[in-house]
Coordinates of C-alpha atoms in Angstrom, one line a residue:
Chain A
M1 CA 4.9 233.8 76.8
A2 CA 5.6 230.2 77.7
G3 CA 2.5 228.0 77.7
A4 CA 1.1 226.1 80.7
Y5 CA 2.2 222.8 79.2
D6 CA 5.9 223.9 79.9
N7 CA 5.0 223.8 83.6
V8 CA 3.5 220.4 83.1
K9 CA 6.7 219.2 81.6
I10 CA 8.9 220.7 84.4
A11 CA 6.5 219.3 87.1
R12 CA 6.9 215.8 85.6
K13 CA 10.7 215.8 85.2
V14 CA 12.4 212.8 86.7
S15 CA 15.1 215.1 88.0
R16 CA 12.5 217.2 89.9
P17 CA 13.2 217.1 93.7
T18 CA 10.9 214.6 95.4
A19 CA 9.0 214.7 98.7
L20 CA 11.9 212.9 100.5
D21 CA 14.4 215.5 99.1
Y22 CA 12.4 218.2 100.8
I23 CA 11.8 216.2 104.0
N24 CA 15.5 215.5 104.4
H25 CA 16.5 219.1 103.7
I26 CA 13.8 221.0 105.6
F27 CA 13.3 218.8 108.7
E28 CA 15.6 217.3 111.2
G29 CA 15.5 213.9 112.8
F30 CA 12.9 212.5 110.5
V31 CA 11.6 209.1 111.8
E32 CA 9.8 207.4 109.0
L33 CA 6.7 205.4 110.0
H34 CA 5.2 202.7 107.8
G35 CA 1.9 201.0 107.1
D36 CA -1.8 201.6 107.3
R37 CA -2.3 198.9 110.0
Q38 CA -4.9 197.3 107.8
F39 CA -3.3 195.9 104.6
R40 CA 0.3 196.8 103.9
D41 CA 2.8 199.6 103.6
D42 CA 2.3 201.7 100.4
K43 CA 5.7 203.0 99.3
A44 CA 4.1 205.7 97.1
V45 CA 3.4 207.5 100.4
V46 CA 6.1 208.3 102.9
G47 CA 5.4 209.8 106.3
G48 CA 6.6 210.2 109.8
V49 CA 7.6 212.6 112.6
A50 CA 10.4 215.2 112.5
W51 CA 11.5 218.6 113.8
L52 CA 10.8 221.8 111.9
V53 CA 13.4 223.8 113.7
D54 CA 12.2 223.4 117.3
R55 CA 8.7 222.2 116.6
P56 CA 7.8 218.5 116.3
V57 CA 5.6 218.0 113.2
T58 CA 4.1 215.2 111.2
V59 CA 5.2 215.3 107.6
I60 CA 3.7 213.2 104.8
G61 CA 4.7 213.1 101.2
I62 CA 3.6 211.3 98.0
Q63 CA 6.9 209.9 96.7
K64 CA 8.0 209.4 93.1
G65 CA 11.1 207.4 92.3
K66 CA 14.4 208.8 90.9
S67 CA 15.1 205.8 88.8
M68 CA 13.0 203.2 87.0
E69 CA 13.7 200.7 89.7
E70 CA 12.6 203.0 92.5
N71 CA 9.6 204.2 90.5
I72 CA 8.4 200.6 90.2
E73 CA 8.8 200.3 94.0
R74 CA 7.0 203.6 94.5
N75 CA 4.4 202.9 91.8
F76 CA 5.4 206.1 90.0
G77 CA 4.0 208.0 92.9
S78 CA 0.4 206.8 92.4
P79 CA -0.9 205.7 95.8
H80 CA -3.2 202.7 96.5
P81 CA -6.0 203.0 99.1
E82 CA -3.6 201.8 101.7
G83 CA -1.3 204.8 101.0
Y84 CA -4.2 207.2 101.7
R85 CA -5.1 205.2 104.8
K86 CA -1.5 205.3 106.0
A87 CA -1.5 209.1 105.5
L88 CA -4.8 209.3 107.5
R89 CA -3.4 207.1 110.3
L90 CA -0.4 209.4 110.6
M91 CA -2.6 212.5 110.5
K92 CA -4.9 211.2 113.3
Q93 CA -1.7 210.4 115.3
A94 CA -0.5 214.0 114.8
E95 CA -3.9 215.2 116.0
K96 CA -3.6 213.0 119.1
F97 CA -0.2 214.5 120.0
G98 CA -1.1 218.0 118.9
R99 CA 1.5 218.2 116.1
P100 CA 0.9 220.3 113.0
I101 CA 0.8 218.4 109.7
I102 CA 2.7 219.2 106.5
N103 CA 1.8 217.3 103.4
L104 CA 4.0 217.3 100.3
I105 CA 2.0 216.3 97.2
N106 CA 3.5 214.9 94.0
T107 CA 1.3 212.5 92.1
S108 CA -0.2 212.1 88.6
G109 CA -3.2 210.6 90.4
A110 CA -4.5 207.9 92.7
Y111 CA -3.7 204.5 91.1
C112 CA -6.3 203.0 88.8
G113 CA -6.1 199.2 89.1
V114 CA -7.9 196.1 90.2
G115 CA -6.5 196.0 93.7
A116 CA -7.1 199.7 94.2
E117 CA -10.7 199.2 93.3
E118 CA -11.1 196.0 95.4
R119 CA -9.8 197.8 98.4
G120 CA -11.9 200.9 97.9
Q121 CA -9.8 203.7 96.3
G122 CA -12.9 205.9 96.3
E123 CA -13.7 205.3 99.9
A124 CA -10.1 205.9 101.0
I125 CA -10.0 209.3 99.3
A126 CA -13.5 210.2 100.5
R127 CA -12.6 209.3 104.1
N128 CA -9.5 211.6 104.0
L129 CA -11.5 214.5 102.7
L130 CA -14.0 214.2 105.6
E131 CA -11.5 213.5 108.3
M132 CA -9.1 216.3 107.2
A133 CA -11.9 218.8 107.4
E134 CA -12.1 218.2 111.1
L135 CA -8.4 217.6 112.2
K136 CA -7.8 219.7 115.3
V137 CA -4.3 220.7 114.4
P138 CA -2.9 223.2 111.9
T139 CA -2.4 221.7 108.4
I140 CA -0.5 222.9 105.4
S141 CA -0.2 221.1 102.0
V142 CA 2.3 222.0 99.3
V143 CA 2.1 220.7 95.7
I144 CA 5.7 220.2 94.9
G145 CA 5.3 218.6 91.4
E146 CA 2.1 217.1 90.0
G147 CA -1.2 217.6 91.8
G148 CA -3.3 215.0 90.1
S149 CA -7.0 215.2 90.9
G150 CA -8.6 213.4 93.8
G151 CA -5.4 211.6 94.4
A152 CA -3.8 215.0 95.3
L153 CA -6.9 216.5 97.0
A154 CA -6.9 213.5 99.4
L155 CA -3.9 215.2 101.2
A156 CA -4.9 218.8 100.4
V157 CA -8.0 219.6 102.5
T158 CA -5.8 221.8 104.7
D159 CA -5.7 225.3 106.3
R160 CA -3.2 226.4 103.7
V161 CA -2.6 225.0 100.2
W162 CA 0.6 226.2 98.5
M163 CA 2.3 225.3 95.3
L164 CA 5.9 225.4 94.0
E165 CA 6.1 227.8 91.1
N166 CA 6.4 225.1 88.4
S167 CA 4.0 222.6 89.9
V168 CA 0.5 221.9 88.5
Y169 CA -2.8 221.0 90.2
A170 CA -5.8 219.9 88.1
I171 CA -8.9 217.8 87.8
L172 CA -7.1 215.5 85.3
S173 CA -4.0 215.4 83.2
P174 CA -4.1 217.7 80.1
E175 CA -3.9 214.5 78.0
G176 CA -6.9 213.0 79.8
F177 CA -8.8 216.3 79.6
A178 CA -8.3 216.7 75.9
S179 CA -9.2 213.1 75.3
I180 CA -12.5 213.3 77.2
L181 CA -13.6 216.7 76.0
W182 CA -12.2 216.8 72.5
K183 CA -11.6 213.1 71.9
D184 CA -8.0 213.9 71.0
A185 CA -5.2 213.4 73.6
N186 CA -2.8 215.2 71.2
R187 CA -4.4 218.5 72.1
A188 CA -2.9 218.3 75.6
K189 CA -1.0 221.6 75.1
E190 CA -4.2 223.5 74.3
A191 CA -5.9 221.8 77.2
A192 CA -3.2 222.9 79.6
D193 CA -3.8 226.5 78.6
V194 CA -7.6 226.2 79.1
M195 CA -7.4 224.3 82.4
K196 CA -5.8 227.0 84.7
L197 CA -3.5 224.4 86.3
T198 CA -0.4 226.5 87.0
A199 CA 0.5 227.8 90.4
N200 CA 0.1 231.4 89.3
D201 CA -3.3 230.7 87.7
L202 CA -4.6 229.0 90.8
L203 CA -3.3 231.8 93.0
E204 CA -5.1 234.3 90.9
M205 CA -8.3 232.2 91.1
G206 CA -8.0 232.1 94.9
M207 CA -7.6 228.3 95.0
I208 CA -4.2 228.5 96.8
E209 CA -2.6 230.9 99.2
K210 CA 1.0 231.0 98.2
V211 CA 3.4 230.3 95.3
I212 CA 7.0 229.3 96.3
K213 CA 9.5 230.5 93.8
E214 CA 11.8 228.3 91.8
V215 CA 14.9 229.3 89.8
K216 CA 14.6 229.4 86.0
G217 CA 14.0 226.0 84.5
G218 CA 12.8 224.5 87.7
A219 CA 13.7 223.6 91.3
Q220 CA 16.2 220.9 90.2
N221 CA 18.5 223.7 89.0
D222 CA 18.9 225.1 92.5
F223 CA 17.2 222.8 95.0
G224 CA 18.6 224.7 98.0
F225 CA 17.0 227.9 96.9
T226 CA 13.4 226.5 96.8
A227 CA 13.9 224.2 99.8
N228 CA 15.2 227.0 102.0
L229 CA 12.5 229.3 100.9
L230 CA 9.8 226.7 101.6
K231 CA 11.3 226.0 105.0
S232 CA 11.2 229.7 106.0
K233 CA 7.6 230.1 104.8
L234 CA 6.6 226.9 106.7
V235 CA 8.2 228.1 109.9
T236 CA 6.5 231.6 109.7
E237 CA 3.1 230.2 108.8
L238 CA 3.1 227.5 111.5
D239 CA 4.0 230.1 114.1
M240 CA 0.9 232.0 113.1
L241 CA -1.4 229.0 112.7
C242 CA -0.4 227.4 116.0
D243 CA -1.4 230.6 117.8
K244 CA -5.0 230.3 116.6
P245 CA -7.7 228.8 118.8
I246 CA -8.7 225.4 117.3
D247 CA -12.4 226.5 116.8
Q248 CA -11.3 229.5 114.7
L249 CA -8.9 227.3 112.8
L250 CA -11.6 224.8 112.0
S251 CA -14.2 227.4 111.0
E252 CA -11.7 229.1 108.7
R253 CA -10.8 225.8 107.2
Y254 CA -14.5 225.1 106.5
A255 CA -14.9 228.6 105.0
R256 CA -11.8 228.1 102.9
F257 CA -13.4 225.2 100.9
R258 CA -17.0 226.4 101.4
K259 CA -16.4 229.4 99.1
F260 CA -15.4 227.4 96.0
G261 CA -17.9 227.3 93.2
E262 CA -19.3 229.6 90.5
F263 CA -23.0 229.8 90.0
S264 CA -25.9 232.2 89.7
E265 CA -29.3 232.1 91.3
Chain B
M1 CA -47.8 214.3 110.4
A2 CA -50.8 212.3 109.7
G3 CA -52.1 211.8 106.2
F4 CA -48.8 210.9 104.5
K5 CA -49.0 208.4 101.8
L6 CA -46.0 206.1 101.2
P7 CA -46.3 204.0 98.1
D8 CA -46.6 200.7 99.9
L9 CA -45.0 197.5 99.0
D10 CA -48.1 195.9 97.5
T11 CA -48.8 198.9 95.3
L12 CA -45.2 198.9 94.1
R13 CA -45.3 195.2 93.5
S14 CA -48.5 195.5 91.5
R15 CA -46.8 198.2 89.4
V16 CA -44.2 195.6 88.3
K17 CA -47.1 193.2 87.6
D18 CA -45.8 189.7 87.0
I19 CA -42.2 190.5 86.4
K20 CA -39.9 188.0 88.1
L21 CA -37.1 189.8 89.7
E22 CA -34.4 187.5 88.8
L23 CA -31.1 189.2 89.4
P24 CA -28.7 188.9 87.8
G25 CA -30.9 189.0 84.7
K26 CA -30.4 186.2 82.2
K27 CA -29.4 187.1 78.7
E28 CA -31.7 186.0 76.0
P29 CA -30.4 185.6 72.4
A30 CA -29.5 188.8 70.7
K31 CA -32.2 190.3 68.5
E32 CA -30.2 192.8 66.7
D33 CA -32.2 192.8 63.5
V34 CA -35.4 193.9 65.2
P35 CA -35.9 197.6 64.5
V36 CA -37.0 199.7 67.4
P37 CA -40.4 201.2 66.6
A38 CA -41.6 204.7 67.8
G39 CA -42.5 204.5 71.5
G40 CA -40.5 201.3 71.7
I41 CA -37.4 200.6 73.6
K42 CA -34.6 198.0 73.4
C43 CA -33.2 196.5 76.6
P44 CA -29.4 196.9 76.4
S45 CA -29.1 193.7 78.5
C46 CA -31.4 191.1 76.9
E47 CA -31.9 193.2 73.7
N48 CA -35.6 192.5 73.6
V49 CA -37.7 195.2 72.2
F50 CA -40.9 196.3 73.8
E51 CA -43.1 199.3 74.4
K52 CA -41.8 202.0 76.8
K53 CA -44.9 201.7 79.0
E54 CA -44.2 198.1 79.6
L55 CA -41.2 199.3 81.8
G56 CA -43.7 200.5 84.4
K57 CA -43.0 203.2 86.9
L58 CA -40.1 201.3 88.3
K59 CA -38.5 201.2 84.9
I60 CA -37.5 197.5 85.0
C61 CA -37.1 195.4 81.8
P62 CA -40.2 193.1 81.6
K63 CA -38.0 190.3 80.1
C64 CA -34.8 190.3 82.1
A65 CA -35.5 192.6 85.0
R66 CA -32.6 194.9 84.1
Y67 CA -32.9 198.3 85.9
F68 CA -33.3 201.2 83.5
R69 CA -32.0 204.6 84.9
L70 CA -34.6 206.7 86.6
N71 CA -34.5 210.5 86.3
S72 CA -34.6 212.6 89.4
K73 CA -38.2 213.4 89.2
E74 CA -39.2 209.7 88.8
R75 CA -37.0 208.8 91.7
I76 CA -38.6 211.3 94.0
R77 CA -42.1 210.1 93.0
L78 CA -41.1 206.6 93.9
T79 CA -39.4 207.5 97.2
A80 CA -41.2 210.4 98.9
D81 CA -44.6 210.3 100.4
E82 CA -47.0 211.7 97.9
G83 CA -47.0 215.5 97.8
S84 CA -44.4 215.8 100.5
F85 CA -41.4 216.9 98.5
K86 CA -40.4 220.6 98.7
E87 CA -37.6 221.6 96.5
M88 CA -34.7 223.8 97.8
D89 CA -32.3 226.1 95.8
A90 CA -34.1 225.4 92.6
A91 CA -32.8 228.4 90.8
L92 CA -29.0 227.6 90.9
R93 CA -27.4 227.6 87.5
A94 CA -23.9 227.0 86.3
K95 CA -21.5 229.7 85.3
N96 CA -18.3 229.1 83.3
P97 CA -15.2 229.4 85.7
L98 CA -12.7 228.4 83.0
D99 CA -14.4 230.2 80.2
F100 CA -14.5 226.8 78.5
P101 CA -15.6 227.1 74.9
D102 CA -19.3 226.2 74.4
Y103 CA -19.9 225.2 78.0
E104 CA -22.8 227.7 78.4
E105 CA -24.4 226.4 75.2
K106 CA -24.0 222.8 76.4
I107 CA -25.7 223.7 79.7
A108 CA -28.5 225.5 77.9
R109 CA -29.1 222.5 75.6
M110 CA -29.2 220.1 78.6
Q111 CA -31.6 222.4 80.5
E112 CA -33.9 222.4 77.5
K113 CA -33.7 218.7 77.0
T114 CA -34.2 217.7 80.7
G115 CA -36.2 220.5 82.1
L116 CA -33.6 220.6 84.9
K117 CA -31.2 223.4 85.8
D118 CA -28.4 221.1 86.6
A119 CA -27.6 217.5 87.7
V120 CA -29.1 217.3 91.2
I121 CA -32.5 218.1 92.8
T122 CA -32.5 218.8 96.6
G123 CA -35.2 219.4 99.0
T124 CA -37.1 218.0 102.0
C125 CA -39.8 215.3 102.1
T126 CA -41.2 212.6 104.2
I127 CA -40.8 208.9 103.7
G128 CA -43.3 206.9 105.6
G129 CA -44.0 210.1 107.6
E130 CA -40.3 210.5 108.6
K131 CA -39.0 213.9 107.6
T132 CA -35.7 214.0 105.8
V133 CA -33.6 216.1 103.5
I134 CA -33.1 214.4 100.2
G135 CA -30.8 214.9 97.2
V136 CA -31.3 213.1 93.9
M137 CA -28.7 213.2 91.1
D138 CA -29.8 212.9 87.5
S139 CA -27.7 211.0 85.0
G140 CA -29.7 212.6 82.2
F141 CA -27.9 215.9 82.8
M142 CA -24.3 215.6 81.6
M143 CA -24.1 212.2 83.2
A144 CA -24.6 213.8 86.6
S145 CA -21.1 215.2 86.6
M146 CA -20.3 217.3 89.6
G147 CA -19.7 221.0 89.0
S148 CA -20.3 224.1 91.2
V149 CA -24.1 223.8 91.1
V150 CA -24.2 220.1 92.2
G151 CA -21.5 220.8 94.9
E152 CA -23.3 223.9 96.2
K153 CA -26.8 222.4 96.3
L154 CA -25.6 219.3 98.1
T155 CA -23.5 221.4 100.5
R156 CA -26.6 223.6 101.3
A157 CA -28.7 220.4 101.7
F158 CA -26.2 219.1 104.3
E159 CA -26.1 222.5 106.1
Y160 CA -29.9 222.7 106.2
A161 CA -30.0 219.2 107.6
T162 CA -27.4 220.0 110.2
K163 CA -29.2 223.2 111.2
N164 CA -32.6 221.6 111.4
R165 CA -31.3 218.3 112.9
L166 CA -32.6 216.2 110.1
P167 CA -31.3 213.1 108.4
I168 CA -30.2 213.3 104.8
I169 CA -30.5 210.8 102.0
I170 CA -28.6 211.2 98.8
F171 CA -29.3 209.1 95.7
A172 CA -25.9 209.2 94.0
C173 CA -25.1 208.6 90.4
S174 CA -22.3 210.3 88.4
G175 CA -19.8 210.0 85.7
G176 CA -17.5 212.0 87.9
A177 CA -16.2 215.5 87.8
R178 CA -17.6 218.3 85.5
M179 CA -14.4 218.6 83.4
Q180 CA -15.5 221.9 81.9
E181 CA -15.2 223.5 85.4
G182 CA -11.7 222.1 86.0
I183 CA -10.2 222.6 89.4
V184 CA -13.4 224.3 90.7
S185 CA -15.1 220.9 90.1
L186 CA -12.4 219.1 92.1
M187 CA -13.0 221.5 95.0
Q188 CA -16.6 220.5 95.2
M189 CA -15.5 217.1 96.5
A190 CA -13.8 218.8 99.5
K191 CA -16.7 221.3 100.0
V192 CA -19.4 218.6 100.1
S193 CA -17.3 216.3 102.3
A194 CA -16.6 219.0 104.8
A195 CA -20.3 219.7 105.0
A196 CA -21.0 216.0 105.5
A197 CA -18.4 216.0 108.3
K198 CA -20.2 218.7 110.2
H199 CA -23.5 216.8 109.8
S200 CA -21.9 213.7 111.1
Q201 CA -20.3 215.5 114.0
A202 CA -23.8 216.6 115.0
G203 CA -24.8 213.0 115.4
L204 CA -27.2 212.9 112.5
L205 CA -27.9 210.2 110.0
Y206 CA -26.6 210.2 106.4
I207 CA -27.8 207.5 104.0
T208 CA -26.4 207.2 100.5
V209 CA -28.1 205.2 97.8
L210 CA -25.7 204.3 95.0
T211 CA -27.4 204.0 91.6
D212 CA -26.1 203.2 88.2
P213 CA -23.4 204.6 87.6
T214 CA -21.6 206.0 90.6
T215 CA -18.0 206.7 89.7
G216 CA -15.1 209.1 89.9
G217 CA -15.1 212.2 92.1
V218 CA -18.6 211.4 93.5
T219 CA -17.5 207.9 94.6
A220 CA -14.3 209.5 96.0
S221 CA -16.3 211.9 98.2
F222 CA -19.8 212.0 99.5
A223 CA -21.1 208.8 98.0
M224 CA -18.8 206.7 100.1
L225 CA -19.4 208.7 103.3
G226 CA -22.8 207.6 104.3
D227 CA -23.4 206.1 107.8
I228 CA -25.3 203.5 105.8
I229 CA -24.5 202.9 102.1
I230 CA -27.3 201.2 100.1
S231 CA -27.0 200.2 96.4
E232 CA -29.5 199.2 93.8
P233 CA -28.8 195.8 92.3
K234 CA -26.2 195.6 89.6
A235 CA -25.4 199.3 89.7
L236 CA -21.9 200.2 88.5
I237 CA -19.9 201.6 91.4
G238 CA -16.2 202.4 91.2
F239 CA -13.5 205.1 91.3
A240 CA -11.7 204.6 88.0
G241 CA -13.4 203.9 84.7
R242 CA -13.4 200.4 83.5
R243 CA -11.5 201.3 80.2
V244 CA -8.9 203.3 82.2
I245 CA -8.1 200.2 84.3
E246 CA -8.2 197.9 81.3
G247 CA -5.7 200.2 79.7
T248 CA -3.5 200.1 82.8
I249 CA -3.5 196.4 83.2
K250 CA -3.8 195.4 79.5
Q251 CA -6.5 192.9 80.4
K252 CA -10.2 192.5 80.1
L253 CA -12.0 192.9 83.4
P254 CA -14.7 190.4 84.4
D255 CA -18.4 191.5 84.0
E256 CA -19.0 191.6 87.7
F257 CA -16.1 194.0 88.4
Q258 CA -17.3 197.2 90.1
T259 CA -20.9 196.1 90.4
A260 CA -23.0 196.7 93.5
E261 CA -22.6 193.0 94.3
F262 CA -18.8 193.3 94.0
Q263 CA -18.8 196.3 96.3
L264 CA -21.0 194.4 98.8
E265 CA -18.6 191.5 98.8
H266 CA -15.6 193.8 99.3
G267 CA -17.2 195.6 102.2
F268 CA -18.0 199.0 100.7
V269 CA -21.8 198.7 100.5
D270 CA -24.0 197.8 103.5
L271 CA -26.9 196.4 101.6
I272 CA -28.4 196.0 98.2
V273 CA -32.1 197.0 98.0
T274 CA -34.4 196.4 95.1
R275 CA -36.2 199.4 93.6
E276 CA -39.6 198.2 94.8
E277 CA -38.5 197.8 98.4
M278 CA -36.4 201.0 98.6
P279 CA -39.0 203.4 100.2
I280 CA -39.9 200.8 102.8
K281 CA -36.3 200.1 103.6
L282 CA -35.5 203.8 103.9
R283 CA -38.5 204.3 106.1
D284 CA -37.4 201.5 108.4
I285 CA -33.9 202.8 108.7
L286 CA -35.1 206.4 109.3
R287 CA -37.4 205.1 112.1
L288 CA -34.6 203.1 113.7
H289 CA -32.7 206.4 114.0
S290 CA -35.6 208.6 115.0
G291 CA -36.8 206.1 117.6
R292 CA -40.4 206.3 116.3
K293 CA -41.0 202.6 116.0
D294 CA -44.5 202.9 114.8
G295 CA -44.1 206.0 112.8
A296 CA -44.5 209.7 113.3
E297 CA -47.4 210.9 115.3

């Protein structure tokens, strides 16, 4: 059996389809909106308004580059606080206009740097967690590549959390995990097996609701297959979520996260 | 509510005796050669060696005024009106969601060493007669990392406060996520924040007090969500670890980076309050929100 680290490698492939690939394929008439209205436009986060078939939605993605040049512009898909604040601005806008929200997540983590600290990376993530718990519209997040810790969770406090089959979602990279717990980053493979970071592991643990299939070797080998599948699942799920009374939606969202934790008393 | 006894400012001041609270503390020459005798302690800032009891209840270096870390029980003694603290959910214990090797043994060792079940104590108390829910994290227990028990106890504390229309004060400190619990640990950030959101929606007051060190997933969740965010002087407060950032930028960071004072300057902390003045400041803020100007009747 292949190890979990194989998924990590596929999830990190430069050829792996990005948020904008899915946005352009799944949605029509995407109007990209920029900026957090406070500091600047963070290009590691893209977002805007688009049609999902006949339904206007807000779609937000964490965007990695396809080339070194674009990766520098996109900061390798590691958002600064202003990226999370831009996402929150667009989500609050969606709430105002009653649009469902779809977040596509692909980040190794929130950026760790001087500017990020000066502008409150912790506060930006925290604010999103709190605000997303209360958004009065249906919300779905999909991990399409890497789901790196708090930097991913900051877009994933949603009614549904899905993962593409070869994506990963974890508290830390397997390298970081091995380095902290075993003082040896070379034990990343072993760490990946322990961490339960694959889509199927997380489905089994009840952390996510759905796994979207990919063809053998990863979504890049047949992008249309995964993108079309994701589109049809999103359409069906939003039809269902949009029919729920808001109070029910919010109490179910609270219960979704409330149940996480293992302890005895 | 009569008969409460807040440790008053004068009493607290007398506990620190004649220490000059000069912050930031001045470094005196290193005294590396001095062996630390039994019952003695060496200040990591000024490197002077002195007897533990000289730290006093406030645990402040008598030479350079550096704050030593308080454990949760000491913190509650210094904050709550005498005898007013009632612990909640004291029996919660960690399990091992990832079946991580040796995690249970590590927890058992920490429980034995600290006398705690996990890294937070929650309960109710009064401060200057004002009733509040309180949560105090303990850096002595696995650097107050947040696993299921910390997340669950804080969530229940918020839910209790919301149901009983009480304010909540959380003394935060943490090295971050409880790595051994993996994704379950990450989800505690969302769980506690959602409970904080409900408390906030109910129009109730949430105060966080950031103490040394408050980092990682705790900074990126409930610690930064207080209506009022207080910090102790010179506490380390940040999201990413210093070494991680230095590794990213390939440069040494200045000493004041990620201190309480840095966060105040950048607008992420409302006020810095010294240890001796903390209970009085908390009482004053609680009263400003309860409307009982002269205290509870």
